[in-house]
Each structure stands twice: as structure tokens, then as C-alpha cells.
Amino acid sequence: MKPNLWLFIHFPKLALESWFTQSDQPVPQLLLAPGTKEVMQCNSLASQAGVKVGMKVSTATCLLQQVEIANFDPQTEKEALERLAILCYRFSAQISVDESGLLLEAGSMLKLFRGIRNYWHALHKALAKSGYSFVCSAAHTPVAAKVLAQNEIEFCSRNPVRVRDILDQLSIFQIGLNPKHAARLDAMGLSNYKLLRAAPKKELGYRFGRELLQQLLDLENSDHQGNSFELPPRFFQSIHLLHEVELAQGLIFPISRILQTLEQYLLARQLVSESLFIKLEHREISPTMLHIQAVQGLKYQKDWQHLLAIRLEQTQLPKPVIGIRVRAHRFSKEQHQSGDLLGYQFPQEDSDRLLAFLIARLGHDKVKRPFTTADPRPERAGLLVSPTNQEELDTEFPNAKKHPIFRLERIREIQPEHYDIKVEPERIVSGWWDENRIYRADYFIAQHKHTGQWHWLSRNDTGFWRLAGVFA
Amino acid sequence: MNNVSTIDALKNKGQIWAGDDWRLARIQSSPSGYTDLDSHLPGGGWPLGAVTELLTQYHGMGELRLLAPYLAKLGRQDQRWQVWINPPYQPHGPGLRHWHLNIEKILVCKASKQADLLWSIEQSMVTGGASVVLAWIDIALDKAQLRRMQLAAEKNNIPVFLLRPAKFKNAASIAALRLFVSANNEQKALRVDILKRKAGWPLEDLQLPVPLFNPKGALHEA
């Protein structure tokens, strides 16, 4: 059996970077530990000005002219970590979510990526795109990988001896031990890992208990992995906005971050999604809902973004937006479209794209297609239905009739003396099964004396003449 | 020699029209299904990759029946959408099927704003997702808007039919073909005036046999 390889990705500024979205003008940013008024994380601009982690917020603000401050929010951090886990799903099927980092089982993936060098490179490229700062380390045990990454040592080896050489140089406080234990060990003169490793295990067990021994064992020998991450069955992501957004177009940037995750999610599951529901949250009033429809299912960020842009162009925000929630809906298996013989044109794909564009711009209820049913009553035989509702379309009945091309949605009363009736009437009697009264009407084909139009007139038991259709 | 080549150049650009027989004019077109009409249309049918205007005094004089055989044939050959924008009444499935129209391929759109209307027409052409566009436009269009439409139609080789009220009969238009459709008191005929055609003079009072119902009968008539 080949030795294992575990990879740990540590995100040193995860909470900070998930809270503040990137802006054009970089501003020093501080994230405060809850309840303490101490700096927990700060960005590079702040540290350049002299801010250090653990500093009081009042001291930090004295150093900075301009600053953005937020409180640490564990939920935001957790959601960001899950987004990153989706991103990493391509690199390992076994992922576990740890505090501020992800653990990936990498050993079994090396064959697929043809070697560790390619794997390492591909992973770095994908993570760099995410916009988060990160440190990756790989070692033969999960704990060793984590210790290396959290100490920001970029290292990759499955050789236990080489890993040990690196670990040996770490101080007793850096190897992830209980801080109380570390302080006591330090006081005993065991100031680094090398010394600790050389100390007799029995004595250590006697003084510090099983916990410490287990930790030391895990560091170099165990393959135990924490809670494993699974792709959620549904895609649901939310972000809060740091600044209120007043214009709909301004939402494209924050939403496209989510669309990037959606792309990774769909790629990982080999699915496409047919529609997105976007909920824009406002202060005080109820949220604005946007529904974005793709016809045959999409997965790539750029395709969604295009539809989103068309939709947002038409959207008037009643109030500034403070938060966004995105839910993907109706997943289906990816279908490969066939093109023409040369593969230059994809008529079905083009048609689907046009339909998605029209729906995005005009709205769901404004784009329809004609539909026929078996019902003899004209107003039920010919309908307009949504072109994306496949279940409904499957029940179509090829009902051709000598009826006009246009029907009036609302039947209009007319004066029969304006018409020359040319053809004997067609009597339609029906509907005894689902209405209290029977549907009975005579339909006449008549030409308007003045305009010359050919109309379809109906007369029912009430004796009124109505305009029912136009032979256009 | 030099003069001749200048004239040739202008002719090639379409800036002058020589009085050749218009029947020889090479214009890409598709038969309308009405032989009497085709014999008067340049190229022998509805122009492809061009804007055609059909003007009527009222909605529903028979203009759709005039288009129906062509749309039916197109629906059998081309799987892309036939986009109908802002029809004045609700297109009725059984009646459309009677004319053998492929209703699975008809998309009925409502665009209340002018910008949406023009955008929809243009997108139908540039995405390559439509085989034909029918648009009912009651408002005046300026030259630039029509020109844009014409260029998009040309580039994507898609026919566009604008169904417009007769009040625009005398308005300038860059449409390749303009017809005025009116009723004839005979049930089986329509009166068509060709207001403008490429490589030909206008023509008045063309009597066309356009029946109320499809003479070929329906495939699945109930």
C-alpha cells in the first residue's frame, strides 16, 4: 500500500475575507473578536499601518485614517468554508471541514491528476480564483498537514522522515496542543517538538493523561479524518451586503460570486440547473423575488450572468438591497446537444438561449406558446401556456379545427346587423361533465359589412351576439 | 471604359437600379404558397434576410392567411422558434393547426414597451434561435430603428414580417417589400397592393385567391 497523503488548506483571513467583499479601492479592514474589542483578523493594508492581531480596537483606529470594522460572525465563516468545500470537491472526494480550513484526502487523487506536481498546481490555481488567501500543506497524516498549514508552512511530502524534520523545528506552542499542556511542557524544558518526541512516553502519559499521548500519536501515525463533507442536495447560498445597493445593476458583482460557486457545485454533481430564485432583502419591506429561467439547464457562471444582467436591467428596486439569497432549482442531468454535421451550429441550443433571453427580459407571463387540448369548447381547446413547463406540454392533443387563427380572450358583444353571415353555423354543445350548466353555442362565419374583416361570431342561449374570433 | 466601371460599381453597391427585368433580379426568397403572388414578388416569394411590411386598415384582413402556407412549410423544415410579438388577439391553437402550423415552435411574446419590442426582435435574429419573426407594431418607427432591424435580418438571413396599420402606408420605409392587404367582398379572394418591391414598380389591385380555410384540408381535422 502506498503511503497516504493528506492535504490541509488553511484560510488565515477567512472570516475577514468572507465578510468584506472585494472593492475597487482597498481600505484597511479589521475584524473584531466577539465581545472583546480586540482585533482578530486584519487585512494587509491594516498590518502595513502597524495593526497587529490582538491589538485593542481603539489603538488600531489611531493608526488608521480610514477603516472598515466588523464583528466576527461564525455563521458567515461557516458558509464561506462550505462554499470553498464545494470548490475543492473536484480535488478530493473525501473532504472534511475543520475550523478555518479544509482537509482533503489527496493520495487517491494523484493518479487522476498524473502526479503530485500537477495536483498541487491545479489546486492552487482553483483556490487563487476564489479570492481568499490560503496556505496549503500536505503530509502523511491529517494532523501533521493541519499543523503545517496553520503555521503557514507550505510543504508537501508523504515521507514521514521529512515531515518529522519540519515538525521538529516547531515550538511546543505551534503543534496544536492544549495551551495549558503546552505551557507546562515548556516550563519543563520541552520547548520544541523534537525534545517532546524524545521524552519518554510513559512519563508523559503519567503526567498529562491519555489526551496528550493520543495527540502525539495522531500527529505522526493516525489516518483518522474528522467529519466528512458531503455535497448538499440543494444549492442555497446567501450573502449579506456591506453597503446597501440601490441600483439593480450593482447586484451583478456580488451575485456572480455565488454563481461561481454554483458552477463548481454543478460541475461536481454533473448536473445542470434550470432556474434560479434570487431573493433580494430590503430593510422593513418584504423582499424582491427574481426568477431566472434557463431553458435546457445551465451550469456555467458566464451563461447565468448574462441572463441575470438582462433580468436586472428590467428590475426596479423598491428599496436598497441589504442581503441576497440564491437558490438553484430543478436540477437535471447534463444533456449533450448535437450540432449540424460540421458541428458549427447548435440550433436547439440557440433556440433555448433565445427563449431564456426573452423570459429574462419580458417576464415569465409574457412569453407563451399556443397549445391545444381535446376539449370541444373553443376557449379550452386553444390556450397559451408556458413554453418551459414540460409536464403540461406532454398532454398536448393535436386538435386542428376549422376555426380562426385568432380568438378573442374576452368575448365582445356586437350588433349582428353589421354582418353578412355567409356560412351556416357550427353548434358546439359540451361541458356537461364539469359545469352546472351545459355549454351550448352556435358559431357563425360572417363578414363585417363595413370593414370587410372575416369574423367568428357566437350566439348562445341568451341570444346575444358576440365576437369570438378573427380569421386573420 | 472608366465610366462604365463606375456605374457597375454603383450598381453593385445597390445605389442605382438599372431597369432590367425584375424577374431576373437575384433575391433570396422562399415561395409564399400562393403562385399568383409569387409571380409578382422579386425572387418569386417572401424575401429572406429582409424586412417585409404588411399593412392593413384593421387587424385580421387576411394577412396571416397570406403568410400561413409559408410558415407551415418553415415549421416542418426548421426547428427554431417562430417568434410572434404583440399579436392583437390570442393565437388560437386549433386554427393554427388547421393551417398546418407547427404550434410547438411558435412563441407568442408580449412586449409592452417599445424598447422591449425592438430588443426582442433583434435578439430573435442575433441569437440564431428563431427562423422567422412576426411583429405587430402600431407605433411609428424611425429610420434608424428600421435600418437596424433590416441589417440584423440581412446578417442572420432571417425574414421579418412587420404587421402595421395602414396609416403608415405613405411613411418612408426601408423594408424590402411592402404590401397593403385589404378585403375583397368575395369570400375566397384578397386584394393586395404592392407598395414597394425590390427591382420593380409598385403594383395595384392584385386579386389573390386566399380562402378562409386551408384548401389542402387539415391533417388531423376533428
PDB file of C-alpha atoms in Angstrom, chain A residues 310 313-314 347-348 350-355 357-358 361-362 366-372 378-379 381-384 387 396-409 412 422-423 445 447 450-456 470-472, chain B residues 58-65 79-81 83-84 87-99 103-111 113 115-116 119-120 123-124 127-130 136 183-187 212-213 218 220-222:
ATOM      1  CA  ILE A 310     -30.898  41.068 -18.745  1.00  0.00           C
ATOM      2  CA  GLU A 313     -31.778  45.676 -16.351  1.00  0.00           C
ATOM      3  CA  GLN A 314     -35.565  45.356 -16.087  1.00  0.00           C
ATOM      4  CA  PRO A 347     -29.930  25.186 -33.461  1.00  0.00           C
ATOM      5  CA  GLN A 348     -31.518  23.712 -30.333  1.00  0.00           C
ATOM      6  CA  ASP A 350     -29.650  28.770 -29.885  1.00  0.00           C
ATOM      7  CA  SER A 351     -33.409  28.372 -29.555  1.00  0.00           C
ATOM      8  CA  ASP A 352     -33.132  27.634 -25.871  1.00  0.00           C
ATOM      9  CA  ARG A 353     -30.928  30.642 -25.382  1.00  0.00           C
ATOM     10  CA  LEU A 354     -33.363  32.917 -27.200  1.00  0.00           C
ATOM     11  CA  LEU A 355     -36.227  31.662 -25.053  1.00  0.00           C
ATOM     12  CA  PHE A 357     -33.363  35.762 -23.009  1.00  0.00           C
ATOM     13  CA  LEU A 358     -36.965  36.628 -23.820  1.00  0.00           C
ATOM     14  CA  ARG A 361     -36.359  40.488 -20.313  1.00  0.00           C
ATOM     15  CA  LEU A 362     -40.133  40.337 -20.785  1.00  0.00           C
ATOM     16  CA  LYS A 366     -45.274  37.391 -21.266  1.00  0.00           C
ATOM     17  CA  VAL A 367     -43.719  34.552 -23.233  1.00  0.00           C
ATOM     18  CA  LYS A 368     -46.093  31.754 -24.132  1.00  0.00           C
ATOM     19  CA  ARG A 369     -46.737  29.196 -26.797  1.00  0.00           C
ATOM     20  CA  PRO A 370     -50.060  28.059 -28.291  1.00  0.00           C
ATOM     21  CA  PHE A 371     -51.387  24.784 -27.029  1.00  0.00           C
ATOM     22  CA  THR A 372     -54.315  22.587 -27.949  1.00  0.00           C
ATOM     23  CA  PRO A 378     -63.014  26.810 -28.139  1.00  0.00           C
ATOM     24  CA  GLU A 379     -61.859  28.690 -25.051  1.00  0.00           C
ATOM     25  CA  ALA A 381     -59.286  23.892 -26.899  1.00  0.00           C
ATOM     26  CA  GLY A 382     -56.770  26.605 -27.622  1.00  0.00           C
ATOM     27  CA  LEU A 383     -54.672  28.049 -24.818  1.00  0.00           C
ATOM     28  CA  LEU A 384     -51.425  29.828 -24.311  1.00  0.00           C
ATOM     29  CA  PRO A 387     -43.034  27.052 -23.086  1.00  0.00           C
ATOM     30  CA  GLU A 396     -50.991  18.294 -25.951  1.00  0.00           C
ATOM     31  CA  PHE A 397     -53.717  16.956 -28.208  1.00  0.00           C
ATOM     32  CA  PRO A 398     -53.322  17.631 -31.933  1.00  0.00           C
ATOM     33  CA  ASN A 399     -56.697  19.272 -32.255  1.00  0.00           C
ATOM     34  CA  ALA A 400     -56.978  21.001 -35.628  1.00  0.00           C
ATOM     35  CA  LYS A 401     -60.284  22.681 -36.413  1.00  0.00           C
ATOM     36  CA  LYS A 402     -61.828  24.942 -38.990  1.00  0.00           C
ATOM     37  CA  HIS A 403     -61.555  27.763 -36.524  1.00  0.00           C
ATOM     38  CA  PRO A 404     -59.965  31.184 -36.900  1.00  0.00           C
ATOM     39  CA  ILE A 405     -56.283  31.862 -36.266  1.00  0.00           C
ATOM     40  CA  PHE A 406     -57.113  34.468 -33.632  1.00  0.00           C
ATOM     41  CA  ARG A 407     -59.507  34.087 -30.746  1.00  0.00           C
ATOM     42  CA  LEU A 408     -60.656  36.933 -28.510  1.00  0.00           C
ATOM     43  CA  GLU A 409     -59.597  36.479 -24.937  1.00  0.00           C
ATOM     44  CA  ARG A 412     -67.109  41.207 -27.144  1.00  0.00           C
ATOM     45  CA  LYS A 422     -72.064  33.618 -45.116  1.00  0.00           C
ATOM     46  CA  VAL A 423     -71.870  30.085 -43.736  1.00  0.00           C
ATOM     47  CA  ILE A 445     -68.627  32.827 -40.008  1.00  0.00           C
ATOM     48  CA  GLN A 447     -68.033  39.270 -42.941  1.00  0.00           C
ATOM     49  CA  HIS A 450     -68.086  47.982 -43.289  1.00  0.00           C
ATOM     50  CA  THR A 451     -64.506  46.764 -42.742  1.00  0.00           C
ATOM     51  CA  GLY A 452     -64.575  43.559 -44.787  1.00  0.00           C
ATOM     52  CA  GLN A 453     -62.985  41.518 -41.979  1.00  0.00           C
ATOM     53  CA  TRP A 454     -63.993  37.912 -41.556  1.00  0.00           C
ATOM     54  CA  HIS A 455     -65.186  37.293 -38.042  1.00  0.00           C
ATOM     55  CA  TRP A 456     -66.251  34.339 -35.990  1.00  0.00           C
ATOM     56  CA  VAL A 470     -60.895  36.777 -36.253  1.00  0.00           C
ATOM     57  CA  PHE A 471     -59.927  34.996 -39.453  1.00  0.00           C
ATOM     58  CA  ALA A 472     -56.730  36.978 -39.751  1.00  0.00           C
TER      59      ALA A 472
ATOM     60  CA  TYR B  58     -57.812  46.763 -39.482  1.00  0.00           C
ATOM     61  CA  HIS B  59     -56.291  43.757 -37.793  1.00  0.00           C
ATOM     62  CA  GLY B  60     -57.131  40.475 -39.422  1.00  0.00           C
ATOM     63  CA  MET B  61     -57.835  41.275 -43.049  1.00  0.00           C
ATOM     64  CA  GLY B  62     -56.242  38.016 -44.159  1.00  0.00           C
ATOM     65  CA  GLU B  63     -52.598  38.911 -43.696  1.00  0.00           C
ATOM     66  CA  LEU B  64     -51.901  35.811 -41.628  1.00  0.00           C
ATOM     67  CA  ARG B  65     -53.617  33.551 -44.115  1.00  0.00           C
ATOM     68  CA  GLN B  79     -36.810  23.516 -35.681  1.00  0.00           C
ATOM     69  CA  ARG B  80     -36.152  27.036 -34.433  1.00  0.00           C
ATOM     70  CA  TRP B  81     -38.791  29.328 -32.959  1.00  0.00           C
ATOM     71  CA  VAL B  83     -41.488  34.383 -32.810  1.00  0.00           C
ATOM     72  CA  TRP B  84     -44.786  36.290 -32.780  1.00  0.00           C
ATOM     73  CA  PRO B  87     -50.312  39.828 -31.790  1.00  0.00           C
ATOM     74  CA  PRO B  88     -53.567  41.833 -31.422  1.00  0.00           C
ATOM     75  CA  TYR B  89     -55.578  38.798 -30.314  1.00  0.00           C
ATOM     76  CA  GLN B  90     -54.746  35.443 -28.800  1.00  0.00           C
ATOM     77  CA  PRO B  91     -53.383  32.970 -31.368  1.00  0.00           C
ATOM     78  CA  HIS B  92     -55.781  30.027 -31.347  1.00  0.00           C
ATOM     79  CA  GLY B  93     -54.175  26.576 -31.424  1.00  0.00           C
ATOM     80  CA  PRO B  94     -56.850  24.652 -33.356  1.00  0.00           C
ATOM     81  CA  GLY B  95     -56.987  27.367 -36.036  1.00  0.00           C
ATOM     82  CA  LEU B  96     -53.211  27.441 -36.337  1.00  0.00           C
ATOM     83  CA  ARG B  97     -53.083  23.679 -36.625  1.00  0.00           C
ATOM     84  CA  HIS B  98     -55.736  23.817 -39.313  1.00  0.00           C
ATOM     85  CA  TRP B  99     -53.214  25.733 -41.409  1.00  0.00           C
ATOM     86  CA  ILE B 103     -47.536  25.347 -32.909  1.00  0.00           C
ATOM     87  CA  GLU B 104     -44.832  23.695 -30.837  1.00  0.00           C
ATOM     88  CA  LYS B 105     -42.441  26.112 -32.457  1.00  0.00           C
ATOM     89  CA  ILE B 106     -44.485  29.294 -32.111  1.00  0.00           C
ATOM     90  CA  LEU B 107     -43.518  31.660 -29.348  1.00  0.00           C
ATOM     91  CA  VAL B 108     -46.037  34.368 -28.501  1.00  0.00           C
ATOM     92  CA  CYS B 109     -44.446  37.338 -26.752  1.00  0.00           C
ATOM     93  CA  LYS B 110     -45.934  40.451 -25.236  1.00  0.00           C
ATOM     94  CA  ALA B 111     -43.643  43.449 -25.097  1.00  0.00           C
ATOM     95  CA  LYS B 113     -42.524  48.906 -24.001  1.00  0.00           C
ATOM     96  CA  ALA B 115     -37.576  49.226 -26.224  1.00  0.00           C
ATOM     97  CA  ASP B 116     -38.554  45.676 -25.234  1.00  0.00           C
ATOM     98  CA  TRP B 119     -34.917  44.301 -28.333  1.00  0.00           C
ATOM     99  CA  SER B 120     -36.981  41.113 -28.715  1.00  0.00           C
ATOM    100  CA  GLN B 123     -32.429  39.145 -30.133  1.00  0.00           C
ATOM    101  CA  SER B 124     -34.601  36.713 -32.103  1.00  0.00           C
ATOM    102  CA  THR B 127     -29.123  34.611 -31.182  1.00  0.00           C
ATOM    103  CA  GLY B 128     -29.912  32.438 -34.198  1.00  0.00           C
ATOM    104  CA  GLY B 129     -32.749  30.933 -32.198  1.00  0.00           C
ATOM    105  CA  ALA B 130     -35.611  31.967 -34.498  1.00  0.00           C
ATOM    106  CA  TRP B 136     -47.363  43.738 -34.822  1.00  0.00           C
ATOM    107  CA  ALA B 183     -60.615  42.595 -48.170  1.00  0.00           C
ATOM    108  CA  ASN B 184     -62.485  41.668 -51.227  1.00  0.00           C
ATOM    109  CA  ASN B 185     -66.145  41.019 -50.867  1.00  0.00           C
ATOM    110  CA  GLU B 186     -65.665  37.624 -52.370  1.00  0.00           C
ATOM    111  CA  GLN B 187     -65.005  35.080 -49.654  1.00  0.00           C
ATOM    112  CA  LEU B 212     -60.743  31.343 -45.246  1.00  0.00           C
ATOM    113  CA  PHE B 213     -59.746  27.748 -44.746  1.00  0.00           C
ATOM    114  CA  ALA B 218     -56.106  19.732 -42.125  1.00  0.00           C
ATOM    115  CA  HIS B 220     -55.911  15.882 -38.015  1.00  0.00           C
ATOM    116  CA  GLU B 221     -59.171  17.683 -38.561  1.00  0.00           C
ATOM    117  CA  ALA B 222     -61.561  16.939 -35.729  1.00  0.00           C
TER     118      ALA B 222
END
